[in-house]
Coordinates of C-alpha atoms in Angstrom, one line a residue:
M1225 CA 1.4 -6.7 10.0
N1226 CA 3.4 -4.6 12.8
T1227 CA 6.7 -6.7 12.9
K1228 CA 8.1 -5.8 9.8
F1229 CA 9.4 -3.3 11.2
L1230 CA 12.9 -3.9 11.9
T1231 CA 13.2 -6.7 8.5
C1232 CA 12.9 -2.9 6.7
L1233 CA 14.9 -0.4 8.8
I1234 CA 18.7 -2.6 9.0
L1235 CA 18.1 -2.4 4.9
V1236 CA 17.1 1.5 4.6
F1237 CA 20.0 2.3 6.6
A1238 CA 22.1 0.2 4.9
M1239 CA 20.4 1.9 2.2
F1240 CA 21.5 4.9 2.9
I1241 CA 25.2 3.7 3.5
G1242 CA 25.5 3.2 0.2
C1243 CA 24.1 5.9 -0.8
K1244 CA 24.3 9.1 1.3
N1245 CA 28.2 10.6 0.0
E1246 CA 27.5 9.7 -3.1
V1247 CA 25.7 11.7 -6.3
K1248 CA 25.3 10.0 -9.2
E1249 CA 24.3 11.7 -12.6
P1250 CA 21.1 9.8 -14.1
T1251 CA 22.0 6.1 -16.3
V1252 CA 18.1 6.9 -17.1
Q1253 CA 17.0 7.5 -21.0
P1254 CA 14.4 10.0 -20.8
E1255 CA 14.0 9.6 -24.6
E1256 CA 12.7 6.6 -23.9
I1257 CA 8.8 7.8 -24.6
K1258 CA 6.8 5.2 -22.4
T1259 CA 4.1 3.7 -25.2
N1260 CA 0.4 2.8 -24.6
M1261 CA 0.7 3.8 -21.0
K1262 CA -3.0 4.9 -19.8
K1263 CA -2.6 8.3 -17.3
K1264 CA -1.9 7.9 -14.2
E1265 CA -3.3 5.9 -11.6
V1266 CA -4.5 7.2 -7.4
V1267 CA -5.0 4.6 -5.3
Y1268 CA -7.2 5.6 -2.2
Q1269 CA -6.8 3.7 0.9
V1270 CA -9.7 3.7 3.2
F1271 CA -10.3 1.2 6.7
T1272 CA -13.0 0.1 6.2
R1273 CA -14.3 0.3 9.4
L1274 CA -13.1 3.2 10.2
F1275 CA -14.7 5.7 7.3
G1276 CA -18.2 6.3 8.4
N1277 CA -17.7 5.7 12.1
T1278 CA -18.3 9.3 13.6
N1279 CA -18.7 7.9 18.0
T1280 CA -16.2 8.9 18.8
T1281 CA -15.4 8.0 22.6
N1282 CA -12.7 6.7 21.6
K1283 CA -12.3 4.3 24.9
P1284 CA -9.6 2.3 25.1
W1285 CA -10.4 -2.1 24.7
G1286 CA -14.1 -0.6 23.9
T1287 CA -16.3 -2.9 22.7
L1288 CA -18.8 -1.8 19.3
E1289 CA -21.8 -0.7 21.2
E1290 CA -18.9 1.1 23.0
N1291 CA -17.2 3.0 20.0
G1292 CA -18.9 1.8 16.9
V1293 CA -17.9 1.4 13.7
G1294 CA -18.4 1.8 10.5
K1295 CA -21.7 0.1 6.7
F1296 CA -20.2 -0.6 3.6
N1297 CA -22.8 2.1 3.2
D1298 CA -21.4 4.2 5.2
F1299 CA -20.0 4.4 1.9
T1300 CA -22.7 6.8 0.3
D1301 CA -23.1 7.5 -3.2
K1302 CA -22.0 11.5 -2.0
A1303 CA -19.4 9.5 -0.5
L1304 CA -18.0 8.0 -3.0
S1305 CA -18.7 10.9 -5.5
E1306 CA -17.0 13.6 -3.3
I1307 CA -13.3 10.4 -3.2
K1308 CA -13.3 10.6 -7.1
D1309 CA -13.2 14.2 -7.0
L1310 CA -10.0 13.7 -5.2
G1311 CA -8.0 12.9 -8.4
V1312 CA -9.4 9.0 -7.2
T1313 CA -9.2 6.0 -9.6
H1314 CA -8.8 2.7 -7.5
I1315 CA -10.4 2.6 -4.0
W1316 CA -8.4 -0.5 -1.9
Y1317 CA -11.3 -1.2 0.7
T1318 CA -9.1 -3.0 4.2
G1319 CA -10.5 -5.7 6.3
V1320 CA -13.7 -6.7 4.1
P1321 CA -12.8 -10.4 4.0
H1322 CA -13.6 -12.2 7.0
H1323 CA -11.7 -11.8 9.7
D1324 CA -11.7 -12.4 14.2
V1325 CA -12.9 -10.0 15.8
I1326 CA -14.5 -10.3 19.4
T1327 CA -17.6 -9.1 19.1
D1328 CA -20.4 -12.2 19.5
Y1329 CA -22.3 -13.3 16.4
T1330 CA -23.0 -16.6 17.1
K1331 CA -26.7 -15.9 17.1
F1332 CA -25.9 -15.5 13.2
G1333 CA -24.5 -19.3 12.8
I1334 CA -20.4 -17.5 13.4
S1335 CA -18.8 -18.7 15.9
N1336 CA -16.7 -16.7 18.4
D1337 CA -13.1 -16.0 18.4
D1338 CA -11.0 -16.8 21.3
P1339 CA -9.1 -12.8 22.9
D1340 CA -5.8 -15.7 22.7
I1341 CA -5.6 -15.8 19.5
V1342 CA -7.2 -12.4 18.3
K1343 CA -5.3 -8.8 17.6
G1344 CA -7.2 -6.2 19.8
R1345 CA -11.2 -6.5 19.9
A1346 CA -11.8 -5.6 16.0
G1347 CA -9.3 -7.9 15.3
S1348 CA -6.7 -8.1 13.1
P1349 CA -7.8 -7.3 9.6
Y1350 CA -4.4 -10.1 8.9
A1351 CA -6.0 -13.0 10.5
V1352 CA -8.8 -13.9 7.9
K1353 CA -11.5 -16.7 8.8
D1354 CA -13.6 -16.8 6.2
Y1355 CA -12.3 -15.7 2.3
Y1356 CA -15.5 -16.8 1.0
N1357 CA -17.7 -13.6 3.0
V1358 CA -16.8 -10.0 4.2
N1359 CA -16.7 -8.7 8.5
P1360 CA -20.4 -9.3 10.2
D1361 CA -18.7 -6.0 12.0
L1362 CA -18.7 -4.0 8.4
A1363 CA -23.0 -5.6 7.5
V1364 CA -25.3 -3.6 8.7
N1365 CA -28.6 -6.5 8.3
V1366 CA -25.1 -9.4 9.5
E1367 CA -27.0 -12.0 7.4
N1368 CA -27.1 -10.3 4.2
R1369 CA -23.5 -8.4 4.4
L1370 CA -21.9 -10.4 1.1
E1371 CA -25.0 -8.5 -0.5
E1372 CA -24.2 -5.2 1.5
F1373 CA -20.8 -5.9 0.2
E1374 CA -21.7 -6.2 -3.5
A1375 CA -24.0 -3.6 -2.9
L1376 CA -21.2 -1.2 -2.2
I1377 CA -19.0 -3.1 -5.6
E1378 CA -21.3 -1.7 -8.0
R1379 CA -22.0 2.0 -6.1
S1380 CA -17.9 2.8 -6.4
H1381 CA -18.1 1.0 -10.3
K1382 CA -21.1 4.2 -11.2
A1383 CA -18.9 6.9 -8.8
G1384 CA -15.9 5.8 -11.6
L1385 CA -13.9 4.0 -8.6
K1386 CA -12.0 0.5 -9.2
V1387 CA -12.2 -2.0 -6.1
I1388 CA -9.6 -3.3 -4.5
I1389 CA -9.2 -5.4 -1.9
D1390 CA -7.1 -7.9 0.4
I1391 CA -6.0 -11.0 -0.4
V1392 CA -3.6 -12.7 2.0
P1393 CA -2.1 -15.7 1.0
N1394 CA 0.9 -16.4 3.0
H1395 CA -1.4 -17.1 6.2
V1396 CA -5.0 -16.9 7.6
A1397 CA -6.2 -16.5 11.2
R1398 CA -5.5 -20.3 13.5
N1399 CA -9.1 -20.7 13.2
Y1400 CA -10.0 -21.1 9.8
Q1401 CA -13.3 -22.0 9.1
S1402 CA -15.8 -20.9 6.5
L1403 CA -19.4 -21.1 6.8
S1404 CA -19.2 -20.1 3.3
N1405 CA -17.5 -22.3 1.2
P1406 CA -19.0 -22.3 -3.0
E1407 CA -19.3 -26.0 -3.5
G1408 CA -16.0 -27.9 -4.4
A1409 CA -14.5 -25.8 -1.9
S1410 CA -13.2 -26.8 1.3
D1411 CA -11.2 -25.4 4.3
F1412 CA -7.6 -24.5 4.2
G1413 CA -6.7 -27.8 6.1
A1414 CA -9.9 -30.2 6.1
E1415 CA -7.3 -32.9 4.1
D1416 CA -4.0 -32.8 5.7
D1417 CA -2.9 -36.0 6.7
K1418 CA -2.0 -33.8 10.2
T1419 CA 0.5 -37.1 11.0
K1420 CA 2.8 -35.2 8.8
T1421 CA 5.1 -32.2 9.7
Y1422 CA 4.9 -31.7 5.5
D1423 CA 3.2 -32.7 2.6
V1424 CA 3.1 -31.5 -0.8
N1425 CA -0.2 -30.7 -0.5
N1426 CA -1.1 -29.7 3.4
N1427 CA -2.3 -26.5 3.9
F1428 CA -0.4 -25.8 7.2
Y1429 CA 3.1 -27.5 8.6
Y1430 CA 2.7 -29.1 11.7
N1431 CA 4.5 -30.2 14.5
P1432 CA 3.1 -33.5 15.7
G1433 CA 2.5 -35.3 18.5
E1434 CA 2.5 -31.6 20.2
A1435 CA -0.2 -28.7 21.0
F1436 CA -0.4 -25.2 20.5
K1437 CA 0.0 -23.4 23.9
V1438 CA -0.5 -19.7 23.7
P1439 CA 2.9 -17.4 24.2
E1440 CA 3.7 -16.1 27.5
W1441 CA 1.9 -12.7 27.8
K1442 CA 5.3 -10.0 28.4
H1443 CA 5.2 -6.4 29.7
G1444 CA 1.8 -6.8 31.4
Y1445 CA -0.1 -6.8 27.9
Q1446 CA -3.1 -8.7 29.0
P1447 CA -5.0 -9.9 25.9
L1448 CA -9.1 -7.7 26.1
G1449 CA -7.1 -5.5 28.2
G1450 CA -7.6 -8.0 30.7
E1451 CA -11.2 -7.7 31.0
T1452 CA -13.1 -11.0 32.4
H1453 CA -13.7 -13.0 29.3
R1454 CA -15.0 -16.5 29.3
L1455 CA -12.3 -17.6 26.2
A1456 CA -10.1 -14.9 27.7
D1457 CA -7.9 -18.2 29.5
S1458 CA -4.8 -18.8 28.1
K1459 CA -5.7 -21.2 26.0
F1460 CA -6.5 -22.7 22.5
E1461 CA -6.6 -25.7 21.2
E1462 CA -4.8 -26.8 18.5
V1463 CA -3.8 -30.5 18.6
P1464 CA -0.9 -30.7 16.2
A1465 CA 0.4 -27.4 16.6
K1466 CA 0.6 -25.5 13.5
W1467 CA 3.6 -23.3 12.3
T1468 CA 3.2 -19.9 12.7
G1469 CA 2.5 -17.2 10.2
N1470 CA 5.9 -15.8 10.5
G1471 CA 7.0 -18.8 10.2
S1472 CA 8.1 -20.0 14.1
R1473 CA 8.2 -23.7 14.7
A1474 CA 7.6 -23.6 17.4
S1475 CA 5.0 -24.9 18.9
Q1476 CA 4.4 -22.1 21.5
P1477 CA 5.3 -19.4 19.2
D1478 CA 6.8 -15.7 21.1
M1479 CA 4.0 -12.7 21.4
S1480 CA 6.4 -10.6 19.1
D1481 CA 5.0 -13.6 16.4
W1482 CA 1.8 -12.9 14.5
Y1483 CA 0.7 -15.8 16.7
E1484 CA -2.4 -14.8 15.9
T1485 CA -2.2 -16.1 12.2
V1486 CA -0.7 -19.9 11.2
K1487 CA 2.1 -20.1 7.8
V1488 CA 0.6 -21.6 4.0
N1489 CA 2.3 -24.4 3.2
Y1490 CA 2.9 -24.0 -1.1
G1491 CA 4.8 -27.2 -1.8
V1492 CA 8.2 -25.2 0.2
S1493 CA 9.1 -28.0 2.5
P1494 CA 10.9 -27.6 5.5
D1495 CA 14.2 -27.9 4.1
G1496 CA 13.3 -25.5 1.2
R1497 CA 13.3 -28.2 -1.8
K1498 CA 9.9 -27.2 -4.1
D1499 CA 8.1 -29.7 -4.5
F1500 CA 6.4 -28.2 -8.3
D1501 CA 7.9 -26.6 -11.6
E1502 CA 9.6 -23.7 -11.8
L1503 CA 9.4 -21.8 -14.2
P1504 CA 12.1 -22.1 -17.6
E1505 CA 15.1 -20.1 -17.9
G1506 CA 14.4 -17.0 -19.2
F1507 CA 10.4 -16.9 -19.2
D1508 CA 10.8 -12.9 -16.8
N1509 CA 10.5 -12.1 -19.8
E1510 CA 7.2 -13.7 -21.7
D1511 CA 3.6 -12.6 -20.7
Y1512 CA 1.3 -12.8 -18.8
K1513 CA -0.4 -15.7 -21.0
K1514 CA 2.4 -17.5 -21.9
H1515 CA 2.4 -18.1 -18.1
F1516 CA -0.7 -19.2 -18.0
E1517 CA 0.3 -22.0 -21.0
F1518 CA 3.1 -23.4 -18.4
W1519 CA 0.8 -24.0 -15.5
K1520 CA -2.0 -25.4 -17.8
D1521 CA -0.5 -29.8 -17.2
K1522 CA 1.6 -28.9 -14.0
T1523 CA 0.4 -30.4 -11.4
V1524 CA 0.5 -27.9 -8.4
P1525 CA 0.2 -27.7 -4.8
S1526 CA -3.7 -27.6 -2.7
S1527 CA -3.1 -24.1 -1.4
W1528 CA -2.2 -22.9 -4.6
K1529 CA -5.5 -23.7 -6.3
K1530 CA -7.4 -22.8 -3.2
F1531 CA -6.1 -19.1 -3.3
K1532 CA -6.6 -19.0 -7.5
D1533 CA -11.0 -20.1 -6.4
I1534 CA -10.6 -17.7 -4.2
A1535 CA -9.3 -14.6 -6.0
F1536 CA -11.6 -15.7 -9.1
Y1537 CA -15.0 -16.0 -6.2
W1538 CA -14.0 -12.3 -5.7
T1539 CA -13.3 -11.1 -9.6
A1540 CA -16.5 -12.7 -10.5
K1541 CA -18.7 -10.6 -8.1
G1542 CA -16.7 -7.3 -9.5
V1543 CA -13.8 -6.6 -7.8
D1544 CA -11.2 -5.0 -9.8
G1545 CA -8.0 -6.1 -7.7
F1546 CA -5.6 -7.2 -5.0
R1547 CA -4.0 -6.5 -3.1
Y1548 CA -1.4 -9.4 -1.3
D1549 CA 0.0 -9.1 2.0
M1550 CA 3.3 -10.0 2.9
A1551 CA 3.9 -11.3 -1.0
E1552 CA 7.8 -12.6 -0.4
M1553 CA 7.1 -15.3 1.6
V1554 CA 5.4 -16.8 -0.6
P1555 CA 7.3 -18.7 -3.2
V1556 CA 7.2 -16.5 -6.6
E1557 CA 6.2 -19.6 -9.4
F1558 CA 2.9 -19.4 -7.5
W1559 CA 2.6 -15.8 -8.2
S1560 CA 2.6 -16.6 -11.9
Y1561 CA -0.1 -19.4 -11.6
L1562 CA -1.8 -17.0 -9.9
N1563 CA -1.5 -14.4 -11.4
S1564 CA -1.8 -15.4 -14.6
H1565 CA -4.8 -16.6 -14.0
I1566 CA -6.3 -13.4 -13.2
K1567 CA -5.2 -12.1 -16.1
M1568 CA -6.6 -14.0 -18.2
K1569 CA -9.8 -13.5 -16.2
N1570 CA -9.5 -9.6 -15.9
P1571 CA -5.8 -8.2 -17.8
D1572 CA -6.4 -5.1 -16.3
A1573 CA -6.7 -6.8 -13.1
F1574 CA -4.7 -3.9 -11.0
L1575 CA -2.7 -6.2 -8.8
L1576 CA -0.1 -4.9 -6.0
A1577 CA 1.9 -6.6 -3.9
E1578 CA 3.8 -5.9 -0.5
V1579 CA 7.2 -6.7 -1.3
Y1580 CA 10.9 -4.7 1.1
N1581 CA 13.7 -7.3 -0.2
P1582 CA 14.9 -4.7 -3.0
S1583 CA 16.7 -6.6 -4.2
L1584 CA 13.1 -9.2 -4.6
Y1585 CA 11.8 -6.6 -6.9
R1586 CA 12.3 -8.0 -10.6
D1587 CA 11.4 -10.6 -9.6
Y1588 CA 8.3 -10.4 -8.1
I1589 CA 7.1 -8.0 -11.5
R1590 CA 8.6 -10.2 -14.3
K1591 CA 8.4 -14.4 -12.5
G1592 CA 4.9 -13.2 -10.6
K1593 CA 3.7 -10.9 -13.1
M1594 CA 3.0 -8.2 -9.8
D1595 CA 1.2 -5.5 -11.6
Y1596 CA 3.3 -2.8 -8.6
L1597 CA 5.4 -3.1 -5.1
Y1598 CA 5.7 -1.4 -2.2
D1599 CA 8.7 0.9 -3.0
K1600 CA 8.6 1.0 1.2
V1601 CA 12.7 0.8 1.6
Q1602 CA 14.0 3.2 -0.9
L1603 CA 12.1 5.4 -1.7
Y1604 CA 9.2 6.2 0.8
D1605 CA 12.4 5.6 3.9
T1606 CA 14.0 8.2 1.9
L1607 CA 11.6 11.1 1.4
K1608 CA 10.4 10.2 5.6
H1609 CA 14.4 11.0 6.4
V1610 CA 13.8 13.9 4.4
M1611 CA 10.8 15.3 5.8
Q1612 CA 12.2 14.8 9.6
G1613 CA 14.6 17.1 9.0
H1614 CA 17.4 14.2 9.3
G1615 CA 18.5 13.1 4.9
S1616 CA 19.7 15.2 1.9
T1617 CA 17.1 15.2 -0.8
D1618 CA 20.5 14.3 -2.8
N1619 CA 19.8 10.3 -2.0
I1620 CA 16.1 9.7 -3.9
P1621 CA 17.9 11.0 -8.0
P1622 CA 20.1 7.3 -7.6
I1623 CA 16.9 5.4 -5.7
L1624 CA 15.0 6.8 -9.2
N1625 CA 18.1 6.1 -10.9
E1626 CA 18.5 2.8 -9.8
L1627 CA 14.7 1.5 -10.1
S1628 CA 14.6 3.3 -14.0
D1629 CA 13.8 0.1 -15.3
I1630 CA 10.8 -1.3 -13.0
E1631 CA 9.8 2.6 -12.2
H1632 CA 6.4 2.4 -13.8
N1633 CA 5.9 -1.1 -11.1
M1634 CA 7.3 0.5 -7.9
L1635 CA 3.9 2.0 -5.6
H1636 CA 4.5 5.4 -4.1
F1637 CA 2.8 6.1 -0.8
L1638 CA 3.6 8.8 2.0
E1639 CA 0.8 6.5 4.6
N1640 CA -0.5 3.3 4.7
H1641 CA -1.8 1.0 7.2
D1642 CA 1.4 -0.1 8.6
E1643 CA 2.6 3.2 8.6
Q1644 CA 2.9 6.5 10.9
R1645 CA 1.5 9.1 9.9
I1646 CA 3.0 12.7 8.5
A1647 CA 1.1 14.5 10.9
S1648 CA 2.0 12.4 13.9
P1649 CA 5.2 13.0 16.9
D1650 CA 7.3 10.6 15.7
F1651 CA 7.6 10.9 11.8
A1652 CA 7.3 14.4 11.0
G1653 CA 4.3 16.0 13.5
S1654 CA 3.5 18.3 10.3
A1655 CA 1.2 17.5 7.3
D1656 CA 1.9 20.5 6.5
K1657 CA 5.8 18.4 6.2
G1658 CA 4.5 16.1 3.8
K1659 CA 2.9 18.5 1.3
P1660 CA 6.9 18.2 -0.7
A1661 CA 7.3 14.8 -0.4
M1662 CA 3.9 14.1 -1.4
V1663 CA 4.5 16.9 -4.9
V1664 CA 7.9 14.2 -5.3
S1665 CA 5.9 11.2 -4.2
A1666 CA 3.2 11.7 -7.0
T1667 CA 4.9 13.1 -10.0
S1668 CA 8.0 11.4 -10.2
S1669 CA 7.7 8.0 -11.6
T1670 CA 4.4 6.9 -13.7
A1671 CA 4.1 4.3 -10.6
P1672 CA 0.6 4.9 -9.0
T1673 CA 0.4 6.3 -5.9
M1674 CA -1.3 6.1 -3.0
I1675 CA -2.9 7.8 -0.1
Y1676 CA -4.5 7.2 2.7
F1677 CA -7.7 7.6 4.1
G1678 CA -7.2 10.8 6.8
Q1679 CA -3.5 11.4 5.1
E1680 CA -6.0 14.9 3.1
F1681 CA -7.0 16.6 6.3
G1682 CA -3.1 15.8 8.1
E1683 CA -4.8 13.1 10.8
P1684 CA -2.2 12.5 13.2
G1685 CA -3.6 9.4 14.8
A1686 CA -3.5 10.1 18.5
E1687 CA -5.3 8.2 20.1
D1688 CA -4.4 4.8 22.0
L1689 CA -7.6 2.7 21.3
G1690 CA -6.5 -0.9 22.8
F1691 CA -3.8 -2.7 21.2
G1692 CA -2.5 -0.3 18.4
D1693 CA -0.6 2.3 19.0
P1694 CA -0.7 5.9 18.5
T1695 CA 1.3 8.2 15.3
R1696 CA -0.7 4.9 13.6
T1697 CA -3.9 4.1 13.4
S1698 CA -4.5 1.1 15.0
I1699 CA -6.2 -1.0 12.1
F1700 CA -6.8 -3.4 15.3
D1701 CA -9.7 -1.6 17.4
Y1702 CA -12.5 -0.8 17.5
G1703 CA -12.9 3.7 17.5
S1704 CA -13.0 7.0 14.9
V1705 CA -11.0 8.8 13.2
P1706 CA -10.4 12.4 14.5
S1707 CA -10.1 14.7 11.3
Q1708 CA -12.1 12.2 9.6
V1709 CA -15.3 12.6 12.0
R1710 CA -15.5 16.2 10.9
W1711 CA -15.1 15.5 7.0
V1712 CA -18.0 12.7 7.5
N1713 CA -20.0 15.7 9.4
D1714 CA -23.3 14.1 10.0
K1715 CA -23.1 11.8 6.7
K1716 CA -22.6 14.9 4.8
F1717 CA -20.1 13.9 3.4
D1718 CA -18.6 17.5 3.0
G1719 CA -16.1 18.5 5.7
G1720 CA -18.7 20.5 7.5
Q1721 CA -16.4 20.6 10.5
S1722 CA -13.1 20.1 9.1
T1723 CA -10.9 22.9 10.1
E1724 CA -9.9 25.6 8.0
A1725 CA -6.4 23.7 8.9
E1726 CA -8.1 20.5 7.0
K1727 CA -9.6 22.3 4.3
E1728 CA -6.9 23.3 3.0
L1729 CA -4.7 20.4 2.9
R1730 CA -6.8 18.4 1.7
D1731 CA -7.0 21.3 -1.0
F1732 CA -3.7 21.0 -2.1
Y1733 CA -4.3 17.0 -2.3
K1734 CA -7.2 17.9 -5.0
R1735 CA -5.0 19.8 -7.0
L1736 CA -2.2 17.7 -6.6
L1737 CA -4.0 14.3 -7.1
N1738 CA -6.3 15.8 -10.4
F1739 CA -3.7 17.4 -11.6
T1740 CA -1.2 13.8 -11.7
I1741 CA -4.1 11.2 -13.0
N1742 CA -4.8 13.9 -16.5
S1743 CA -1.4 14.6 -16.8
S1744 CA 0.8 13.6 -20.3
A1745 CA 4.2 14.2 -19.6
L1746 CA 3.8 12.7 -15.9
M1747 CA 3.2 9.5 -18.2
G1748 CA 6.9 10.4 -20.6
N1749 CA 10.2 11.3 -20.0
Y1750 CA 12.4 11.5 -16.4
Q1751 CA 15.8 13.5 -16.2
D1752 CA 17.0 14.5 -13.1
I1753 CA 18.6 17.6 -13.2
Q1754 CA 19.7 18.2 -9.6
H1755 CA 22.9 17.0 -9.0
Y1756 CA 23.0 20.3 -12.8
N1757 CA 22.2 21.8 -10.2
H1758 CA 24.7 21.5 -6.9
Q1759 CA 27.2 22.0 -9.8
N1760 CA 26.6 25.0 -11.5
T1761 CA 23.3 26.8 -9.8
E1762 CA 24.0 29.8 -6.3
W1763 CA 22.7 28.6 -3.6
Y1764 CA 21.1 25.8 -4.6
N1765 CA 20.8 23.4 -2.3
D1766 CA 19.9 19.8 -0.9
K1767 CA 17.1 20.9 1.0
V1768 CA 15.4 21.3 -2.4
L1769 CA 14.3 18.7 -5.4
S1770 CA 14.2 19.0 -9.0
F1771 CA 13.7 17.5 -12.0
V1772 CA 11.5 17.2 -15.8
R1773 CA 9.1 15.3 -16.8
W1774 CA 7.6 15.8 -20.2
S1775 CA 6.1 13.9 -23.7
D1776 CA 5.2 15.3 -26.8
D1777 CA 2.9 18.2 -25.7
E1778 CA 3.4 18.7 -22.4
R1779 CA 6.0 19.8 -20.2
L1780 CA 6.8 20.5 -16.7
I1781 CA 9.7 21.5 -14.6
V1782 CA 8.9 20.5 -10.4
I1783 CA 10.4 21.7 -7.8
S1784 CA 10.4 21.3 -4.2
N1785 CA 11.5 23.1 -0.8
F1786 CA 11.6 20.7 1.7
N1787 CA 12.3 22.7 4.4
A1788 CA 10.2 24.7 6.4
E1789 CA 11.7 27.5 7.2
N1790 CA 13.5 28.8 4.5
T1791 CA 12.9 30.8 1.2
Y1792 CA 14.4 30.0 -1.3
G1793 CA 16.0 31.9 -4.6
F1794 CA 18.4 30.8 -7.1
E1795 CA 18.4 30.5 -11.4
L1796 CA 17.7 27.1 -11.9
Q1797 CA 19.1 25.8 -14.3
L1798 CA 18.9 23.2 -17.5
P1799 CA 21.5 21.1 -18.7
K1800 CA 22.0 22.1 -23.0
D1801 CA 20.6 18.0 -23.7
L1802 CA 18.2 18.8 -22.1
V1803 CA 17.1 21.5 -23.3
Q1804 CA 17.1 20.3 -26.5
K1805 CA 14.9 17.3 -25.7
L1806 CA 12.3 19.9 -24.4
K1807 CA 12.8 21.4 -28.0
L1808 CA 13.2 24.7 -26.8
Q1809 CA 14.7 26.9 -29.1
D1810 CA 16.6 30.2 -27.8
G1811 CA 14.3 32.9 -26.5
E1812 CA 12.0 33.9 -23.5
Y1813 CA 9.2 31.1 -22.4
E1814 CA 6.8 31.7 -20.2
V1815 CA 6.6 28.7 -17.3
K1816 CA 2.5 28.7 -14.5
D1817 CA 2.3 26.4 -11.4
Q1818 CA 0.1 24.4 -12.3
L1819 CA -1.1 23.3 -8.6
Y1820 CA -2.6 26.9 -8.2
N1821 CA -1.8 29.2 -10.6
T1822 CA -0.5 31.7 -9.1
Y1823 CA 3.4 31.6 -9.2
T1824 CA 4.9 32.3 -12.8
S1825 CA 8.1 33.0 -13.9
T1826 CA 10.2 33.4 -17.4
L1827 CA 12.2 30.7 -19.2
K1828 CA 14.9 31.9 -20.9
V1829 CA 16.9 29.6 -23.4
D1830 CA 20.7 31.3 -24.6
N1831 CA 22.9 29.6 -26.4
G1832 CA 21.1 26.1 -25.7
K1833 CA 21.6 26.8 -22.2
A1834 CA 18.4 27.9 -20.4
E1835 CA 17.6 29.0 -16.7
V1836 CA 14.0 30.1 -14.6
R1837 CA 13.9 32.3 -11.5
I1838 CA 12.9 30.1 -8.5
D1839 CA 11.7 32.1 -5.9
I1840 CA 10.9 29.6 -3.9
K1841 CA 8.6 29.6 0.3
P1842 CA 8.9 26.6 2.8
L1843 CA 7.1 23.5 2.5
E1844 CA 6.5 25.2 -1.3
S1845 CA 6.5 22.9 -4.9
F1846 CA 5.9 24.4 -8.1
I1847 CA 4.2 21.8 -11.5
L1848 CA 5.7 24.6 -13.0
K1849 CA 4.0 23.9 -17.1
I1850 CA 6.4 25.7 -19.8
K1851 CA 3.9 27.5 -22.5

């Protein structure tokens, strides 16, 4: 949800104030080799209805017929093979569950959605209307839409990709109504006592005796851009009014609220009381099996069971994992319950959550049994600042150090559907400025890497499609993504219309990502050499970043130059303690870049200290393997 950015900015400002003048030696013990870990994982997030759409009209507020829409069937064997070959292990199909849309599907028994409670014309994927079916826009044959998605799951698995979809437990669409409930399942709110503001087993919170009112539109906004529509009348019938998704209790929410959604009640009373069992002291150290056993004999609120059943429904269809929207707005005990149940069904399920408060990270990982959280407020925001030319690379090692105990759980990314495109003028203005940051993001920890479709082409997200703002590829409107259209090349999926710059950038991503998923060192040890080189190396500076990764059979020196104008040359040094850990004897070792295999240098070890000559061009990175 785009309204979460202010909170994130406040958090990151506080983080910068705390670390910008201080460079600490890492307290991570690099010799603590991580055992029994798989190779690195790479998630490819794709906005499903935009991926295969080759209609280039891109009219603001354009209809599906005018601007076109991508389909599940656009993910052909060829398309999926190309995504896999990019160096991807998991594909996150964003916008799959049936959410509100302003396209008429009444002939298929689907009720129309009201523009007064829908953002954009294509609707927000985070205002889910029916959790037991999929977005009708994505199907060639709407009546068979679920079968078309099941076929996509099968094709994805055949291509060697694991499948992730969204679950949004904090809120549902204001007009939630499932046409596809399995036997025994009922809609959210169907059994609620609406005479009460709160009941532990109500799915929603209510304002008894008050009717919902559509927000007062400001700044010239009008639903559908002001187009005449019989339902766009500033009215939506909801009696009594429900609380809004972001927690607003007003019967008439503000237009900046998540007015298209209603907040789900997890058994937390309006005054904050938890009407469910809490986890025992020390339970953060227990595995998911113990958490599952804990909940077996406990009575839990209705909403908990409904979302467990939803997760089981999709797991049974072959979905391999979930991305949870705004997980920190839902009590951690629910996540313990849900995720332990999922893991009992599929121990390898990939569970990724959006949590923006660093003080909650460890609870949601250890108590909530999340596999991964976004490393947004710390690493992403710091890298963005450096990419924009404002920040120092010296701010990066302290973050990696601070998160060292949970580094494997903090997924790294530079783009996703909520964030600005790297190439947009409000971010870096150039996709090339993302290269050094991408190397750091992908190689500095054992955590998964995520990229967003179009990132590999340098997509700037410049289109004004209606509700969504340029700089981010709109998730609310019908349209297409120009760089993606060129790569799709009339459904050949071969880059036949891509520019040379787009081809070169995709080649960079392909080289980097494939290296990461095959490297043992990147699942091994880490040691910062930034501070040491600041103290001991002439011409070393805070526009470059360096660190070392190693395992028993691979030793890597990673160095990136974030400066867009300057080439730097210096004798990069490794301290004695690191030389010992790398088991380097006095002598000379060839080091060779693993990205392009064109740069070689010599690492000289003398009396237990080591140095290697580095000449690094603007925005260049080396992953130097010690022979």
